[in-house]
Coordinates of C-alpha atoms and ligand atoms in Angstrom, one line a residue:
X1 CA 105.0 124.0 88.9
X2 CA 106.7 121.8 86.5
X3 CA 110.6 121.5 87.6
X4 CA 111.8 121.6 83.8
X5 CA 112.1 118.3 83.6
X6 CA 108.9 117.3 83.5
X7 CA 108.2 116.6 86.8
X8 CA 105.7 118.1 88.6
X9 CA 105.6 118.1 92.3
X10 CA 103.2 115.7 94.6
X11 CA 101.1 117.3 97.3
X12 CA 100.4 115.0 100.0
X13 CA 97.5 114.8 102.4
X14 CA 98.5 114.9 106.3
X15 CA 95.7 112.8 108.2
X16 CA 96.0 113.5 111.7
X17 CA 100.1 113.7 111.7
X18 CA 100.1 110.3 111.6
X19 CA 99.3 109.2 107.9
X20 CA 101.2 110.6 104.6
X21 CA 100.1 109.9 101.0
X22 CA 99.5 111.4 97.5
X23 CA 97.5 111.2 94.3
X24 CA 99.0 108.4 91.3
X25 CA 96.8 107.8 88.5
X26 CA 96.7 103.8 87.2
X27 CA 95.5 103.3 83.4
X28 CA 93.7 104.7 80.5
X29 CA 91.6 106.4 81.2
X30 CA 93.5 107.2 84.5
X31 CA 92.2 105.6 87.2
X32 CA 92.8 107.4 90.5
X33 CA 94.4 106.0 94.0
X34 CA 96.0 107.9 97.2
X35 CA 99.3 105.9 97.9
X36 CA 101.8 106.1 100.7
X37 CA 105.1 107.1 98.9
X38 CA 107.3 104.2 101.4
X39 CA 110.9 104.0 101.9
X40 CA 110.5 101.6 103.6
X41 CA 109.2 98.7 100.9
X42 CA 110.0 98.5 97.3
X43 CA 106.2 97.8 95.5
X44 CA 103.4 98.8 94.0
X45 CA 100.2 97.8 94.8
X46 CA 96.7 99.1 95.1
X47 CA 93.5 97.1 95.8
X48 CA 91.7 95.2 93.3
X49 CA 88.2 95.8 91.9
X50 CA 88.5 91.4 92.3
X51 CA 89.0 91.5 95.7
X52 CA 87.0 89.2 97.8
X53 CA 83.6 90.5 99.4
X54 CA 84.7 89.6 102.3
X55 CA 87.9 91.8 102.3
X56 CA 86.0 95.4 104.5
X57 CA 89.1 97.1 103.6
X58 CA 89.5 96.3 100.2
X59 CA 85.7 97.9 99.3
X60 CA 86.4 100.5 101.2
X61 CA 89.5 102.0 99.1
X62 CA 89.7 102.7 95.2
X63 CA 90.1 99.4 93.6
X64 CA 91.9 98.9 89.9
X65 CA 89.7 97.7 87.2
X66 CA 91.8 96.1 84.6
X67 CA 88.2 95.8 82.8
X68 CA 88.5 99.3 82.2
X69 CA 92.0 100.2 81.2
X70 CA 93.4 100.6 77.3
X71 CA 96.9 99.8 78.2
X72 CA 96.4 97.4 80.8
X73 CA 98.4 94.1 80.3
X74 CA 98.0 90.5 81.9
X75 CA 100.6 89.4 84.2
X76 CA 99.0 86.9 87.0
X77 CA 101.9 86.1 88.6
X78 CA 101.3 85.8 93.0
X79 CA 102.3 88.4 94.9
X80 CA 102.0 88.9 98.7
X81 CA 103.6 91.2 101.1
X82 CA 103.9 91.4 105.2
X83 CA 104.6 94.4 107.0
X84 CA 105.2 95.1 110.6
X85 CA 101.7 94.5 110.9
X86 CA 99.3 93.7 108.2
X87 CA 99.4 91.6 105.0
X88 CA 98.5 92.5 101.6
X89 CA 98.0 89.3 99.1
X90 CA 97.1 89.2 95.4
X91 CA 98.0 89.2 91.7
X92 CA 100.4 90.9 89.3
X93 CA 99.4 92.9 86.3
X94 CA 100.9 95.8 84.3
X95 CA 100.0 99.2 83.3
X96 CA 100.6 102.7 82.5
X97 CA 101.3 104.7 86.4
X98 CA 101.7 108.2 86.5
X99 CA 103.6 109.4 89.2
X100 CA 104.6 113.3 89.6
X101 CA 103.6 114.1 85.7
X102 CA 105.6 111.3 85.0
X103 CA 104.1 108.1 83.0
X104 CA 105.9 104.9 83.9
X105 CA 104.8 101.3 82.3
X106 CA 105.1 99.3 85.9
X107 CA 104.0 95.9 87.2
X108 CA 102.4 96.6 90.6
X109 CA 100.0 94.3 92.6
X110 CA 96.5 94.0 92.2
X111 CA 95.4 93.3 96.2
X112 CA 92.6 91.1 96.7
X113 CA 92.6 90.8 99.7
X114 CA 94.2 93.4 102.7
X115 CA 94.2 92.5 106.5
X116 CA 91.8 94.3 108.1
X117 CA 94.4 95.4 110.6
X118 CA 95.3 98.0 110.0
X119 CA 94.1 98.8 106.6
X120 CA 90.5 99.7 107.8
X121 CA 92.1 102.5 109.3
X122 CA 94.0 103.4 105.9
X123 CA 92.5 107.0 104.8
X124 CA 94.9 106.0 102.0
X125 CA 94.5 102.9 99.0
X126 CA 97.6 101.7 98.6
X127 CA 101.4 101.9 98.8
X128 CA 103.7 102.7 96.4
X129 CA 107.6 101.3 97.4
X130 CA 110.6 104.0 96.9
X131 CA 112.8 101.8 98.6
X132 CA 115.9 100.1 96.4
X133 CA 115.3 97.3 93.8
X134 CA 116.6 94.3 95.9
X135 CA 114.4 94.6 98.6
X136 CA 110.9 94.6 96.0
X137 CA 108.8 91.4 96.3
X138 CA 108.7 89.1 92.9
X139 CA 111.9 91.1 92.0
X140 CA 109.7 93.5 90.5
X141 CA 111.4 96.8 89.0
X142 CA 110.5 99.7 91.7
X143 CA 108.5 103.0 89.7
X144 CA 111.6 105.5 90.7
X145 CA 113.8 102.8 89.0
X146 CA 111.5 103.0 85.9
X147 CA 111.5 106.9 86.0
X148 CA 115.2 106.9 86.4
X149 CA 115.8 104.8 83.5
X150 CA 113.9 107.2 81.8
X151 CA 116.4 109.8 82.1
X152 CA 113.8 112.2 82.7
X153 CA 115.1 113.6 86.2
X154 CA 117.8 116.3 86.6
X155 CA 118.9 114.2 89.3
X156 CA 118.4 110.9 90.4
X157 CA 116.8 111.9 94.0
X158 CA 113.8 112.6 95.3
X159 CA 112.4 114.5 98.3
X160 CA 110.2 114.2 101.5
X161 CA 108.2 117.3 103.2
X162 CA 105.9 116.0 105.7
X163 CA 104.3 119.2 107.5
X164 CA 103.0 118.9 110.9
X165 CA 100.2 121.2 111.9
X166 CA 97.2 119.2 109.9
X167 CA 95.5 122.2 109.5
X168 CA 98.2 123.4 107.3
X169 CA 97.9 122.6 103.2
X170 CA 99.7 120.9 101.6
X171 CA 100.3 118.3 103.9
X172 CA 102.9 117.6 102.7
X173 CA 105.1 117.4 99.3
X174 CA 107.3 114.9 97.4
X175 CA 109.6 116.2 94.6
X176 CA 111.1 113.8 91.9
X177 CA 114.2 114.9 90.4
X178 CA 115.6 117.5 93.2
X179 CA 114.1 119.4 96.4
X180 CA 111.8 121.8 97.2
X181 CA 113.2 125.4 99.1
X182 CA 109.6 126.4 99.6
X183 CA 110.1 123.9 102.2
X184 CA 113.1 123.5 104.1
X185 CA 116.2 126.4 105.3
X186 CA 119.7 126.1 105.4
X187 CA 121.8 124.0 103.8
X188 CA 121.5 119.8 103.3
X189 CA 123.7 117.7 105.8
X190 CA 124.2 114.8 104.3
X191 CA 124.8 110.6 105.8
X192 CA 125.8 107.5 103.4
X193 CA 123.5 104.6 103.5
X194 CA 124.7 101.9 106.0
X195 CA 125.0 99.1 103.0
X196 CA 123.9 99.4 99.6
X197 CA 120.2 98.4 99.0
X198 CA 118.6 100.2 102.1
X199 CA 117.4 104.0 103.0
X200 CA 119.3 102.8 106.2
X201 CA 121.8 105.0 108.1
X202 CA 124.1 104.6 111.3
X203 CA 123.0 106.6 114.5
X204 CA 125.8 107.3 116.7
X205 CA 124.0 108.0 119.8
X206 CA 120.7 109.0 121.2
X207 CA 120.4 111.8 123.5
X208 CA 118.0 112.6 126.3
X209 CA 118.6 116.2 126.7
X210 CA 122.5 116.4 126.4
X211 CA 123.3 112.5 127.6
X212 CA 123.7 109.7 125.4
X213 CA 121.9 106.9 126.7
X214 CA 121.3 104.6 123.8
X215 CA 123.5 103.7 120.8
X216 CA 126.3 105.0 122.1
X217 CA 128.6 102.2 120.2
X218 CA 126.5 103.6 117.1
X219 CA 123.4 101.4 115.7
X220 CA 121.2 101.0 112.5
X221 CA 117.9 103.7 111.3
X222 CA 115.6 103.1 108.6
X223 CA 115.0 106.4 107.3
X224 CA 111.0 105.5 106.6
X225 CA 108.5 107.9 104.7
X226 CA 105.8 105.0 105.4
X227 CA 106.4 104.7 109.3
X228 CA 103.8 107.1 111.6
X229 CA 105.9 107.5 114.3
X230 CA 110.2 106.8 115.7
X231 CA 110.5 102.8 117.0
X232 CA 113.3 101.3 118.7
X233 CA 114.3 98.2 120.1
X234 CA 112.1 97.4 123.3
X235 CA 114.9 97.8 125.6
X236 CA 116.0 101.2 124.5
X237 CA 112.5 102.3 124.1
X238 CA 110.8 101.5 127.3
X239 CA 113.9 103.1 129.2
X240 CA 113.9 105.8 127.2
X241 CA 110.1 106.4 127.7
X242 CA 110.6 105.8 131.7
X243 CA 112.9 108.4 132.1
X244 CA 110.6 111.4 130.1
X245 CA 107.8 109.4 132.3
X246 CA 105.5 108.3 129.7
X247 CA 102.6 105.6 130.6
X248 CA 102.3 102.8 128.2
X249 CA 98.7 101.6 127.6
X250 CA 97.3 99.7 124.9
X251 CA 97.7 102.6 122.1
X252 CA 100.9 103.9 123.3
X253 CA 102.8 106.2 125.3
X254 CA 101.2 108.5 126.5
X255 CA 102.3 112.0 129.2
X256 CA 99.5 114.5 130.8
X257 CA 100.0 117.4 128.4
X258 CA 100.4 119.6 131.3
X259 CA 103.9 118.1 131.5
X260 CA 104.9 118.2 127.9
X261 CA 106.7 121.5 128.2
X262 CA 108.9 120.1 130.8
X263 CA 110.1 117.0 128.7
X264 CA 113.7 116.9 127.3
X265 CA 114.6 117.0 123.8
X266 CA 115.8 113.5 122.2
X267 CA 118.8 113.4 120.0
X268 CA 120.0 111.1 117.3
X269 CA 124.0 111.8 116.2
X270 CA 124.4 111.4 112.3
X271 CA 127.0 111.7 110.0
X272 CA 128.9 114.4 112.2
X273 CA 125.3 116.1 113.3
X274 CA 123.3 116.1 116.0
X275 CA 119.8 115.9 115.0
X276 CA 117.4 117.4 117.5
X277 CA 113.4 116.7 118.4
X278 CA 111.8 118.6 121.0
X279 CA 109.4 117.6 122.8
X280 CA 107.0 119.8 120.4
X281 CA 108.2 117.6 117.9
X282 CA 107.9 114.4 119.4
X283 CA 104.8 114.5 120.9
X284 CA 101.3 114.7 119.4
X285 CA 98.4 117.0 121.3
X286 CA 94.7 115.3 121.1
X287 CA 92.3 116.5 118.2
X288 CA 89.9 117.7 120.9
X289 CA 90.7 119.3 124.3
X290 CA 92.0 116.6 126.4
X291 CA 94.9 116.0 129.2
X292 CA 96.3 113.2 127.3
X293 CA 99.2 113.6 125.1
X294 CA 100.6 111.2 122.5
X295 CA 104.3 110.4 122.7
X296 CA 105.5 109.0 118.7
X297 CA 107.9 106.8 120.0
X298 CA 107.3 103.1 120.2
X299 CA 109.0 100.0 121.0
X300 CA 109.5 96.9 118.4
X301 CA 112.0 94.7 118.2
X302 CA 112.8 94.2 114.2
X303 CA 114.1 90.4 114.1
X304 CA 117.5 89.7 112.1
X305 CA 118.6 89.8 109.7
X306 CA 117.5 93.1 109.1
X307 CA 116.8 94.1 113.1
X308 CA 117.9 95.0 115.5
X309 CA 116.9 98.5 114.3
X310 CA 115.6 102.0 114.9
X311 CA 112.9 103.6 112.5
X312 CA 112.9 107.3 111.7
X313 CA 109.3 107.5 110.3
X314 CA 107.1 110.7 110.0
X315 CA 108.0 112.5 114.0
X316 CA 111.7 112.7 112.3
X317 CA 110.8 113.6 108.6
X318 CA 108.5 116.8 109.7
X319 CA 111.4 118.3 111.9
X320 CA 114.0 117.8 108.7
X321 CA 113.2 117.7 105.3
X322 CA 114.7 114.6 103.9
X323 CA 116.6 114.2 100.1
X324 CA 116.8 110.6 99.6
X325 CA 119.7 110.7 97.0
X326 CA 119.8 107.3 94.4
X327 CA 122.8 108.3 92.7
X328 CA 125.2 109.0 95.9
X329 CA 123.5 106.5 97.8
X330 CA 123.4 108.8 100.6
X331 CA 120.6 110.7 102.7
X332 CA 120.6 114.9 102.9
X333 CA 118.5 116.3 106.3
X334 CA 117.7 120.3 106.2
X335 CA 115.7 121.9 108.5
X336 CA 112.0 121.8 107.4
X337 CA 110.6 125.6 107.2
Ligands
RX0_401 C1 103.7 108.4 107.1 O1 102.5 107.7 106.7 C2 102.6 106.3 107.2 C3 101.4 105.5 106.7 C4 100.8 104.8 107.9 C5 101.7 103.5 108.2 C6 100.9 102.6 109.2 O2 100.9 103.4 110.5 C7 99.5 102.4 108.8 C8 98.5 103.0 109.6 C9 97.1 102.7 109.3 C10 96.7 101.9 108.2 C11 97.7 101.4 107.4 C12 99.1 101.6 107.7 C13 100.0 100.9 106.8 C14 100.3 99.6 106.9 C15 101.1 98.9 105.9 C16 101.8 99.7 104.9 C17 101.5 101.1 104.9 C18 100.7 101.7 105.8 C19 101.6 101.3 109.5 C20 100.9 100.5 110.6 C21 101.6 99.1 110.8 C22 103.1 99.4 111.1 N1 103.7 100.2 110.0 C23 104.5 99.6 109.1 O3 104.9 98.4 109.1 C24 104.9 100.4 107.9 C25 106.4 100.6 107.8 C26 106.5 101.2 106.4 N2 107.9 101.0 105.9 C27 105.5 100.4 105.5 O4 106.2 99.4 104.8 C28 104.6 99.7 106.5 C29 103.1 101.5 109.9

């Protein structure tokens, strides 16, 4: 219900624990895309009804007809982005996005045209950047700048719940303006950002049952809403999987699930707390009866400047409901209910 501020909470679809987005509207009329709500970027953008034929994954999402939109205003300027893998190229324009009840005027991206690696695989359209101002492409204003600005928000946060059983509706929830109890007990544990401009935190360790074997002289985590699964530089990562014995092949790690319940729990030290995935937690059972067992963790070595560095995507976010605070520049974990 609305939070008395105007803000209205956004359910999110879980697709298979492994993908996490919501409903925006784009336009008058509104025109309607599922977005990934990323921490890890700093745009909008959403495919374009112009995208090129050719493009599989562009006609096979929503796409943004400027054609058809009342407040829709020219901008043109290029735009492209590169993740860790895929590319997303096109134009800017500008319209009216609502976003949790709230309408912002935003320049986004219009993609015409989307790798088809990964985005065939996309169950979502687009991708809309929560990360901090000076890491957006084109310099472009982020949306929870815009709503902030607004002074709309009873505080300038917002909050993740990413639920893990995919059965289980909503599949998750983010909350502009505060948190959400429904989904979390206890109280919030909180850890500064690294440096200002990135949901980035210092790790003082990681744990295989109670040892520290990784990190131990503390290292960087990108808190990331848009990431699937935990990744870590190669080195730590393929020792790490060797010594719960996980078999790399070419989707993964993977463990017989007959040995799951005999896997240590991993550890990552923050801020003065030891946060805690077991094995549950960390590993993901097939969607049909199998003996093969997905392990979330995988290796990738993040270049400088901005590597080397671990990623706390979805695996982390289920286990502890995360408040990504703007104003404090700081990041509150509680333990997801
Ligand atoms: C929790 O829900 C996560 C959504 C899935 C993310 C993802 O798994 C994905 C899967 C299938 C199709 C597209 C995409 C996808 C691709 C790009 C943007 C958003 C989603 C990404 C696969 C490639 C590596 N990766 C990132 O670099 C991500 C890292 C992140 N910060 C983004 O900027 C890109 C995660």
């Amino acid at each position: 219900g609305d939070a008395g501020n105007g803000t209205v909470p956004t359910p999110l679809t879980n697709y298979l624990d492994t993908q996490y987005f919501g409903e925006i509207s784009i336009g008058f009329p509104a025109q309607i895309f599922n977005v990934v709500f990323d921490t890890g970027s700093a745009n909008l953008w959403v495919p374009s009804q112009r995208c090129s034929p050719f493009s599989t994954a562009c006609f096979t999402h929503s796409r943004y007809d400027s054609s058809k939109s009342q407040s829709y205003v020219e901008n043109g300027t290029g735009f492209s982005i590169q993740y860790a893998s895929g590319s997303v190229r096109g134009f800017l324009s500008e319209d009216v996005v609502m976003v949790g009840g709230i309408p912002v005027v935003q320049v986004f991206a219009e993609a015409t045209s989307l790798s088809a690696m990964p985005f065939i695989f996309a169950k979502f359209d687009g991708v809309l950047g929560m990360g901090y101002p000076d890491t957006a492409v084109d310099g472009i204003t982020p949306v929870f700048d815009r709503i902030m600005s607004q002074q709309v928000l009873e505080e300038e946060v917002f909050s993740v719940y990413y639920s893990r059983d995919p059965q289980r509706s909503p599949g998750g929830e983010l909350v502009l303006g505060g948190t959400d109890p429904n989904y979390y007990t206890g109280s919030f544990n909180y850890v500064h950002t690294r440096e200002l401009g990135k949901w980035e935190v210092t790790v003082k360790g990681v744990a295989v049952g109670r040892k520290t074997l990784f990190c131990s002289e503390g290292c960087a985590a990108v808190i990331d809403t848009g990431s699937s699964y935990i990744t870590g530089p190669a080195s730590s990562v393929t020792l790490l999987m060797k010594t719960i014995g996980a078999q790399l092949d070419e989707s993964g790690y993977k463990v017989n699930c007959d040995s799951v319940k005999a896997l240590p729990s991993l550890t990552f030290h923050m801020g003065g707390q030891e946060y805690s995935l077991t094995q549950e937690d960390y590993v993901l059972w097939p969607q049909i009866q199998g003996d093969v067992c997905v392990v979330t963790f995988r290796a990738l070595d993040v270049p400088p400047p901005t590597g080397p560095v671990w990623i706390l995507g979805a695996t982390f976010i289920a286990r502890y409901y995360t408040e990504f605070d703007r104003r404090n520049n700081r990041i509150g974990f509680a333990t997801a209910a």
